Short mmCIF file of C-alpha atoms in Angstrom, two decimals:
data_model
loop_
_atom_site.label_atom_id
_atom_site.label_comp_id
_atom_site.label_asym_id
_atom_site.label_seq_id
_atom_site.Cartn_x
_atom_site.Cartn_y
_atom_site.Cartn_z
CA UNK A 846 0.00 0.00 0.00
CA UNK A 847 0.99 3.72 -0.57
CA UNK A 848 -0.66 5.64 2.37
CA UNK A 849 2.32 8.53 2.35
CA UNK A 850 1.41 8.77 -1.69
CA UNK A 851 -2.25 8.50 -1.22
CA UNK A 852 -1.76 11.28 1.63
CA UNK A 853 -0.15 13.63 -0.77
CA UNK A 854 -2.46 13.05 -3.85
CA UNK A 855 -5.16 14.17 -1.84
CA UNK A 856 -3.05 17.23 -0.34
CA UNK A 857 -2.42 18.10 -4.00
CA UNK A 858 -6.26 17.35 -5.04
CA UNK A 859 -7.28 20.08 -2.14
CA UNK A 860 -4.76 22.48 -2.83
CA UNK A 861 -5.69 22.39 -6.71
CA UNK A 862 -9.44 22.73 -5.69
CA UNK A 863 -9.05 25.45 -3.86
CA UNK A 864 -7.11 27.53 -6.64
CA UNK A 865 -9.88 26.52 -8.92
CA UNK A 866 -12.29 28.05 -5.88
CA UNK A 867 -9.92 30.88 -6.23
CA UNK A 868 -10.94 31.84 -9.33
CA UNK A 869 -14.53 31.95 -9.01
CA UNK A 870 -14.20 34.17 -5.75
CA UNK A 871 -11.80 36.93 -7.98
CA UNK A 872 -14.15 36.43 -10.24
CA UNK A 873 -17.02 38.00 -7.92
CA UNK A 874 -14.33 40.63 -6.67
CA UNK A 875 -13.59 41.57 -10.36
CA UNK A 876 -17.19 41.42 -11.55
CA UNK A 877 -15.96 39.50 -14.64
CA UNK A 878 -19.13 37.57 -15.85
CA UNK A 879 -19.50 33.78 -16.85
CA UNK A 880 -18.49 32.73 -19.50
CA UNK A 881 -15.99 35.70 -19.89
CA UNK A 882 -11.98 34.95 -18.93
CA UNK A 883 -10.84 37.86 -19.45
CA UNK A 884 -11.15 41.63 -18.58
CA UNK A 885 -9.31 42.38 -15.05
CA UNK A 886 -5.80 41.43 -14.77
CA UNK A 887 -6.17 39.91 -11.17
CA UNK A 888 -8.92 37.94 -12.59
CA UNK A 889 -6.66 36.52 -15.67
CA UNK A 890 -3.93 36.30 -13.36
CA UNK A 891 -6.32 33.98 -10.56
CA UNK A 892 -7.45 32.16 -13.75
CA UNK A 893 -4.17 31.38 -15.17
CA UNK A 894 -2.73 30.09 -11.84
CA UNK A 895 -5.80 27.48 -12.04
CA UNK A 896 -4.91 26.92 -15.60
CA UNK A 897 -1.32 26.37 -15.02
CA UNK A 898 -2.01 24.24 -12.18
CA UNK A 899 -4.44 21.65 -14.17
CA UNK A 900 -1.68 21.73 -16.76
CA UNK A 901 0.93 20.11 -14.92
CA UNK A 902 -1.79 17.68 -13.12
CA UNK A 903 -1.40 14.86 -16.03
CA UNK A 904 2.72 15.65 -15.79
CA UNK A 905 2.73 14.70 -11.43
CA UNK A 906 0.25 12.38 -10.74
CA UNK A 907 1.35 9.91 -13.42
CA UNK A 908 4.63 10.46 -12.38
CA UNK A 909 4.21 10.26 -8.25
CA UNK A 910 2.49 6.88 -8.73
CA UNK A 911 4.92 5.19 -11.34
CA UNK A 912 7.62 6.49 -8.42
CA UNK A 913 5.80 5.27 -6.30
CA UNK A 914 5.34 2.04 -7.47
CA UNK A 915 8.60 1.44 -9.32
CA UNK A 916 11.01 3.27 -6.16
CA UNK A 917 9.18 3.85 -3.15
CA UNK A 918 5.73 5.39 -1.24
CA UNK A 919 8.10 7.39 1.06
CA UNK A 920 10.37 9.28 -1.76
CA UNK A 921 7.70 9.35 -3.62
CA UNK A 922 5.33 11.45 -1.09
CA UNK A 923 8.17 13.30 -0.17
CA UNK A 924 8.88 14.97 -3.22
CA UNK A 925 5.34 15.69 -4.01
CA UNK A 926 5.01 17.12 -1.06
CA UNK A 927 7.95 19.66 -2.44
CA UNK A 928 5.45 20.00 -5.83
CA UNK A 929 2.50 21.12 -3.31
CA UNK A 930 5.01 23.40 -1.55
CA UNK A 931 6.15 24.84 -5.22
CA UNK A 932 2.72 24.99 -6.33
CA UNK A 933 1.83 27.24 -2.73
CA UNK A 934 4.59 29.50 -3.14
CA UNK A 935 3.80 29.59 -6.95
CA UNK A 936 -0.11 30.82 -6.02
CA UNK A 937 1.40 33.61 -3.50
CA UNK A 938 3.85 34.73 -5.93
CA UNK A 939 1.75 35.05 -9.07
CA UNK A 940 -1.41 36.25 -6.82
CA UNK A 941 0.59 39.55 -6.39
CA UNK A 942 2.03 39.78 -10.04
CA UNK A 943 3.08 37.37 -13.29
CA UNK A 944 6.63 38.64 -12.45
CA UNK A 945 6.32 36.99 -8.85
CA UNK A 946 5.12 33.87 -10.31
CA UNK A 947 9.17 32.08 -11.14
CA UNK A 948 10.13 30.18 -7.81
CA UNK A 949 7.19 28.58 -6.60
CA UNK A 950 7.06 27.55 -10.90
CA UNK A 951 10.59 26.35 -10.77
CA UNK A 952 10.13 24.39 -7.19
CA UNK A 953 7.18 22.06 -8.64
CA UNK A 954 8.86 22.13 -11.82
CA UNK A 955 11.63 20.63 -10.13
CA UNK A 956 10.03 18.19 -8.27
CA UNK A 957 7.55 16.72 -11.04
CA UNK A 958 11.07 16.50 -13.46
CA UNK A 959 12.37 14.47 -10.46
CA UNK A 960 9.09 12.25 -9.77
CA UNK A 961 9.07 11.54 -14.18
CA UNK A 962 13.05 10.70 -14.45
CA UNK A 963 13.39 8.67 -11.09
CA UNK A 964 9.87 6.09 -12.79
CA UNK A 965 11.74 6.56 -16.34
CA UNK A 966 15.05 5.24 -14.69
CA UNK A 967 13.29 2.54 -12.67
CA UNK A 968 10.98 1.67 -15.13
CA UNK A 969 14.18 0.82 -17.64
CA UNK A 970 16.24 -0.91 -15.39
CA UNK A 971 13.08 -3.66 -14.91
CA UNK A 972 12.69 -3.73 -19.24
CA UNK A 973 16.70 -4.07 -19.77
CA UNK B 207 -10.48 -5.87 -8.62
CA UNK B 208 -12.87 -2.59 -9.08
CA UNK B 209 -15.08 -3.70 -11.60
CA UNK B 210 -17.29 -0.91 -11.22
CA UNK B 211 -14.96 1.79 -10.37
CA UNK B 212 -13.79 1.02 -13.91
CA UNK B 213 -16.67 1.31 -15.23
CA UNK B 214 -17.98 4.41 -13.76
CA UNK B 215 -14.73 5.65 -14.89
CA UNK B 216 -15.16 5.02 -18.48
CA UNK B 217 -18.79 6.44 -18.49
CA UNK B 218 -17.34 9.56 -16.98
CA UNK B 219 -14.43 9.67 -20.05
CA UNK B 220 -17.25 8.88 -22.42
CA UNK B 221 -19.12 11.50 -21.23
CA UNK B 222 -16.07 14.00 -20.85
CA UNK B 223 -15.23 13.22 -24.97
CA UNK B 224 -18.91 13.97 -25.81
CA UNK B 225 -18.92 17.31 -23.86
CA UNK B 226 -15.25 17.97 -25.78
CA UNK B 227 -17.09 16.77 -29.10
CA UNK B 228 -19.78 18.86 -28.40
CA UNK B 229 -17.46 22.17 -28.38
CA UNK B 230 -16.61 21.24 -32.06
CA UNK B 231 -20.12 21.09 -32.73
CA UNK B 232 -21.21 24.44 -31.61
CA UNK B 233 -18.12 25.36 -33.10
CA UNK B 234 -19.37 24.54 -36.19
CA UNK B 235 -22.85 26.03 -35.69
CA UNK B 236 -21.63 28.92 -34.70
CA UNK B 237 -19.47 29.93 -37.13
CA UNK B 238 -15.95 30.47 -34.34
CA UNK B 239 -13.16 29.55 -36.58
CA UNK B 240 -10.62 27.68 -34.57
CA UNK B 241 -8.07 28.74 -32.82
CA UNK B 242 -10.48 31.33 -31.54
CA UNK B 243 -11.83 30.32 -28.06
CA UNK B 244 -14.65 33.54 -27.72
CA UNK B 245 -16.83 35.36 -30.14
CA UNK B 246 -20.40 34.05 -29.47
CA UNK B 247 -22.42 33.27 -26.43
CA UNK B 248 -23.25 29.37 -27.18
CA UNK B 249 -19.91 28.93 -28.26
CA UNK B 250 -18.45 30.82 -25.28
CA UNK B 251 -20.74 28.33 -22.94
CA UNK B 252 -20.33 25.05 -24.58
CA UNK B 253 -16.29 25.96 -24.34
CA UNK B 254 -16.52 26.33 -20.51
CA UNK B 255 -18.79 23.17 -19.89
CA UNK B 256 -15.91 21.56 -21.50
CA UNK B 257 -13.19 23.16 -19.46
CA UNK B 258 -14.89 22.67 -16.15
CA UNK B 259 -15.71 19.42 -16.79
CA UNK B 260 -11.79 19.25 -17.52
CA UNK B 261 -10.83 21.03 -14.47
CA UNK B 262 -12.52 18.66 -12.21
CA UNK B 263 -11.19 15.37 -13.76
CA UNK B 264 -8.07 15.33 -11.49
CA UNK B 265 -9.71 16.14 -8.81
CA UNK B 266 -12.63 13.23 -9.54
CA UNK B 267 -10.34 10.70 -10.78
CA UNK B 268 -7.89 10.05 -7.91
CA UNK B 269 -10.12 10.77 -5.40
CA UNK B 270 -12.72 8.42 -6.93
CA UNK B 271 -9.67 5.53 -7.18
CA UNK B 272 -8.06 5.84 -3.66
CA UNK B 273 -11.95 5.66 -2.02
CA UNK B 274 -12.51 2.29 -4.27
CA UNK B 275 -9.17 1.54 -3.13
CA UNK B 276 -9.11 2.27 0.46
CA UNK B 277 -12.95 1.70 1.39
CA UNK B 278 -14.61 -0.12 -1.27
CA UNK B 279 -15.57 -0.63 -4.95
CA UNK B 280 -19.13 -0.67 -5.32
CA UNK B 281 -19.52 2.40 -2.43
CA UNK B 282 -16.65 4.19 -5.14
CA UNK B 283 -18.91 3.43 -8.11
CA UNK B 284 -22.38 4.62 -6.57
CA UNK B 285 -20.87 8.10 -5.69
CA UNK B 286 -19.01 8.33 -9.09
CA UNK B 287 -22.49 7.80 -10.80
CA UNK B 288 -23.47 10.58 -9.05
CA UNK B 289 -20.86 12.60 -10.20
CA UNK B 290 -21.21 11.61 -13.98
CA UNK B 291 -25.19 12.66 -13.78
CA UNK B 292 -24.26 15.75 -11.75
CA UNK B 293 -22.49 16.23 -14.88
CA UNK B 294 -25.23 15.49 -17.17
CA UNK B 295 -27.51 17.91 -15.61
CA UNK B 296 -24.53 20.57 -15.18
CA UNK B 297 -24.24 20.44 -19.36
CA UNK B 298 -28.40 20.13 -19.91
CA UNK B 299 -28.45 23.70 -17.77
CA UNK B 300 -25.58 25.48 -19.05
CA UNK B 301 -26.33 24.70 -22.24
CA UNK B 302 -29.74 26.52 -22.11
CA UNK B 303 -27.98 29.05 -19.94
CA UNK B 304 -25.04 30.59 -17.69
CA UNK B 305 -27.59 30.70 -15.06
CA UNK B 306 -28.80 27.16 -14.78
CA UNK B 307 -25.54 25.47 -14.31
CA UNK B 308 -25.96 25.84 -10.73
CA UNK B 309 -27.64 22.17 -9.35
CA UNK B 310 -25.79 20.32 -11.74
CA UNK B 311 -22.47 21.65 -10.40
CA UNK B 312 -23.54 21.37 -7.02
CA UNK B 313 -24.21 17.83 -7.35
CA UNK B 314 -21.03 16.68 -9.39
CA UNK B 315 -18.93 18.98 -6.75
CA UNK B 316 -20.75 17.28 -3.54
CA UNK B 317 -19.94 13.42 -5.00
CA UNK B 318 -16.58 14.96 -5.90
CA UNK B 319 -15.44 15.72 -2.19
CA UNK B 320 -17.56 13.03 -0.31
CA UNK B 321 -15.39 10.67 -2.65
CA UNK B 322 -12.08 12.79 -1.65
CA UNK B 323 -13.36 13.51 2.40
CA UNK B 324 -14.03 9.47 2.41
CA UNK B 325 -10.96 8.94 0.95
CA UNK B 326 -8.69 11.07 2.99
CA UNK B 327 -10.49 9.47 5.79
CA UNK B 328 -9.48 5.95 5.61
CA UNK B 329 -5.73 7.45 4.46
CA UNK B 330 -5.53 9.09 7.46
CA UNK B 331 -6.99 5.66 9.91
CA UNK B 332 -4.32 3.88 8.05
CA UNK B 333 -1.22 6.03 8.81
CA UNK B 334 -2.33 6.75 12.54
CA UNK C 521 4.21 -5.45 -13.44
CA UNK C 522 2.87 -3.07 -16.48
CA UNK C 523 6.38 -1.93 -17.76
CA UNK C 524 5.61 -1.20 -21.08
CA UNK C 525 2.12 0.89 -20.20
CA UNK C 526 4.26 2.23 -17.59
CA UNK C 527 6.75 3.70 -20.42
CA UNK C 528 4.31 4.49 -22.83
CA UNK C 529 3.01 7.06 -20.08
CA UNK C 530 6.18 8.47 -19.08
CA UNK C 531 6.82 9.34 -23.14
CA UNK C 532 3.52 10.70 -23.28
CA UNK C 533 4.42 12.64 -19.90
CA UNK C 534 7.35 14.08 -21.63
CA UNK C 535 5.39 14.82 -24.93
CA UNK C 536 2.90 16.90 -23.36
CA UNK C 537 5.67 18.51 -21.29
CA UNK C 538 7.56 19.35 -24.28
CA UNK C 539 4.17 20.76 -25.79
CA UNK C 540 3.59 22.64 -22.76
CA UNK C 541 7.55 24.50 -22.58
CA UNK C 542 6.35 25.16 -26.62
CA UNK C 543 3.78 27.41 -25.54
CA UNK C 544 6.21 29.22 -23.48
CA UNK C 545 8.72 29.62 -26.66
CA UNK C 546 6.40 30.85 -28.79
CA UNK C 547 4.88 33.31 -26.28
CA UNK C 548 8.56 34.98 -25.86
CA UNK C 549 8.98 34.94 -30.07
CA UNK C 550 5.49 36.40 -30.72
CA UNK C 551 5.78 38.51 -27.77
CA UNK C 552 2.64 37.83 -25.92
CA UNK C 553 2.57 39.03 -22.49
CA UNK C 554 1.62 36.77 -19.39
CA UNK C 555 -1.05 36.70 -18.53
CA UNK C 556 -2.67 36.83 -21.99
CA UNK C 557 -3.60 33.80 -24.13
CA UNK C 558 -4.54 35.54 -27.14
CA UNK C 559 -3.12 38.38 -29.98
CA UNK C 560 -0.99 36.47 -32.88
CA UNK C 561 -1.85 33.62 -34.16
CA UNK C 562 1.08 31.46 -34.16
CA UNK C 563 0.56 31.87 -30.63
CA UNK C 564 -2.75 30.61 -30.27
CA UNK C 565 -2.40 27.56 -32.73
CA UNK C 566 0.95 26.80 -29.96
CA UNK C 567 -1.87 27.47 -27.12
CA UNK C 568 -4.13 25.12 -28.45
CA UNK C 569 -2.29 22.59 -29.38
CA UNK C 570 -1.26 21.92 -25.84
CA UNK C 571 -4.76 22.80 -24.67
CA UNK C 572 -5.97 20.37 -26.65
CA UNK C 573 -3.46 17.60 -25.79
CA UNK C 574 -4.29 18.27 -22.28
CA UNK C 575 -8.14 17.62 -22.89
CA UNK C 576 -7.17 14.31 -24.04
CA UNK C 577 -5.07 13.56 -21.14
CA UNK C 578 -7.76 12.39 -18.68
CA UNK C 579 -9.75 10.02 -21.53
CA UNK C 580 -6.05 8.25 -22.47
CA UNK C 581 -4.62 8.00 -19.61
CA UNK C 582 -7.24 6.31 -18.07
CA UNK C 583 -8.45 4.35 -20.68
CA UNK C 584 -4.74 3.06 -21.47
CA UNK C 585 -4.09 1.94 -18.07
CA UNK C 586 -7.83 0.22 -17.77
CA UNK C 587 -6.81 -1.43 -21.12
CA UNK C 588 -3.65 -2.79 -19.36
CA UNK C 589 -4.97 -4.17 -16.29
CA UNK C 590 -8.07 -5.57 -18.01
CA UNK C 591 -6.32 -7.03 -21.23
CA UNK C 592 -2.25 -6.32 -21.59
CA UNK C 593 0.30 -4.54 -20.71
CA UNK C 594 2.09 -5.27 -24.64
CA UNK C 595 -1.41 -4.00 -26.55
CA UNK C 596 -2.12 -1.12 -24.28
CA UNK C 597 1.40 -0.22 -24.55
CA UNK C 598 0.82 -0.29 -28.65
CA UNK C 599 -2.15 1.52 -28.54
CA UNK C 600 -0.34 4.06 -26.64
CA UNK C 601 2.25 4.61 -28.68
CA UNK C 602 0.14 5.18 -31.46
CA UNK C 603 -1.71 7.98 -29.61
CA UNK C 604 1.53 9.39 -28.83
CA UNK C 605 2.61 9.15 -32.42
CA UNK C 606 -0.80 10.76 -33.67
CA UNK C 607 0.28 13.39 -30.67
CA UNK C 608 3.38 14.40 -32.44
CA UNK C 609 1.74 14.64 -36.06
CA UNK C 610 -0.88 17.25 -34.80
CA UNK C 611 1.71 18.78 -33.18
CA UNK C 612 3.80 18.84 -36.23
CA UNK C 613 0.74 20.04 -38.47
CA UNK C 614 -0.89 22.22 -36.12
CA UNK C 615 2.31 24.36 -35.83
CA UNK C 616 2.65 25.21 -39.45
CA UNK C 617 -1.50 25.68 -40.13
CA UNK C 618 -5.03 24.98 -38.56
CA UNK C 619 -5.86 23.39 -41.35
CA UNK C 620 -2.99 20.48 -41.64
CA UNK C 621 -4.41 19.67 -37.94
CA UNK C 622 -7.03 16.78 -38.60
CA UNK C 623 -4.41 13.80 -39.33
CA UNK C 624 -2.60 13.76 -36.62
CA UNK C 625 -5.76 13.93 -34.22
CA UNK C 626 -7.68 11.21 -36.26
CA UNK C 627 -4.47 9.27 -34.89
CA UNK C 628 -4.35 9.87 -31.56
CA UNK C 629 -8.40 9.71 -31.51
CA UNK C 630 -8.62 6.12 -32.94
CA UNK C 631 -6.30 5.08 -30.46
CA UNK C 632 -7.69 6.39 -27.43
CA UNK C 633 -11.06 5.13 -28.48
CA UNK C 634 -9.59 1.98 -29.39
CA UNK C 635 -8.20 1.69 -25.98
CA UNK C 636 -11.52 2.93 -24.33
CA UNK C 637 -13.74 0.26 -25.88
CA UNK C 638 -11.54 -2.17 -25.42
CA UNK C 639 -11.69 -1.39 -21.69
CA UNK C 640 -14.74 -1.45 -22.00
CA UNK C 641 -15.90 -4.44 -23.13
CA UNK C 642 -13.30 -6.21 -20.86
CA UNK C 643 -14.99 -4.49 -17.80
CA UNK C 644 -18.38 -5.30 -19.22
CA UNK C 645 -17.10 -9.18 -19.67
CA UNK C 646 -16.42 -9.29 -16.30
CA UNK C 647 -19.41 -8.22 -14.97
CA UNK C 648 -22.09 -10.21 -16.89
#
């Protein structure tokens, strides 16, 4: 079993939801209406930290539970715990402005990169 | 095995690709050449059915697994059903218009965290 | 073990990653300010390409890894290596016109459809 992966899936799950919350509660503040996505720039900026964040969903998840699987539950949660911890620092940053937006992006980028070459080694070492 | 998680799971892509088919359609009808994403109201609303319905997939889809996983598959499957007609009724009233998407969307988004809440749940019994 | 699925979704991983940096490229060539999605049109077909590739994340990767477990990890991992093929055509056509879009995503459609059914009916199999 995988409890410490399971654990952080769901950490990243809430965090995620809670951007995507994010957006519809700038989008009150802004008074952009449905369907629009644009018009205010702290409503495109809320809306593209959402949309940045679902972007890079298929990239971790896939590639904390291959870790998981093919290295370990423990090194696995541990460095998506680092990706929820980028993807924090990343909502702070680009909350106050797009030029704020680099560490917390290069943190999770960091950390997914790690979770998707640690399976790809692991996963070649079983097929060789 | 989760026979029915599975299969509530590919209802729920089945129904995903017809509400991502369905953007092409109105496309169509419309007259929105692509890569334009805005330009008429139906368009504009059948694009953002699409992208919600998107935006909550990795928050449904793992959360929806680790319940089957961690408490059971048929209890996974019922409140994944619930999800995918949440869904159906979500598209039905934002089709029509902005301001009827609200039941469906409670309805997908109450199945969505009651799968996640159960979920984190029996993570967290397991770990303490 | 499910090596070769396993792989399959790693390349695809790294596709869509690669797709995803793309948008970044083009938005610093075409000079398209964060957070805007929208103003030359090289830039959008870049934005949609990986828009659309992440659409299709959450029907093939599920579908390709109920295809595994439910018939093999060898034909899953064919299917998906045809998707990512048809994923690199689009990509390919998409970048140079709109129009030369279509072959590539017949591809990757008939193979993520291929792998869906397939799921299904094994599910279904089971159950009756």
């Amino acid at each position: 079993m995988y409890h410490f992966t399971a654990l952080v899936t769901l950490l990243a799950i809430a965090f995620y939801l809670f951007v995507t919350i994010n957006v519809s509660r700038v989008r009150s503040r802004t008074g952009i209406k449905v369907p629009a996505t644009s018009g205010h720039p702290d409503f495109e900026r809320a809306f593209r930290i959402q949309a940045n964040t679902l972007e890079w969903m298929p990239i971790f998840l896939p590639a904390l539970w291959l870790f998981a699987v093919y290295i370990g539950d423990a090194a696995a949660a541990g460095l998506g715990a680092v990706w929820v911890i980028g993807r924090v620092i990343y909502f702070v940053g680009y909350s106050k402005a797009a030029a704020k937006r680099g560490p917390g992006f290069m943190i999770q980028g960091v950390a997914a990169i790690a979770l998707w070459a640690g399976a790809l080694g692991a996963v070649v070492l079983r097929l060789v």
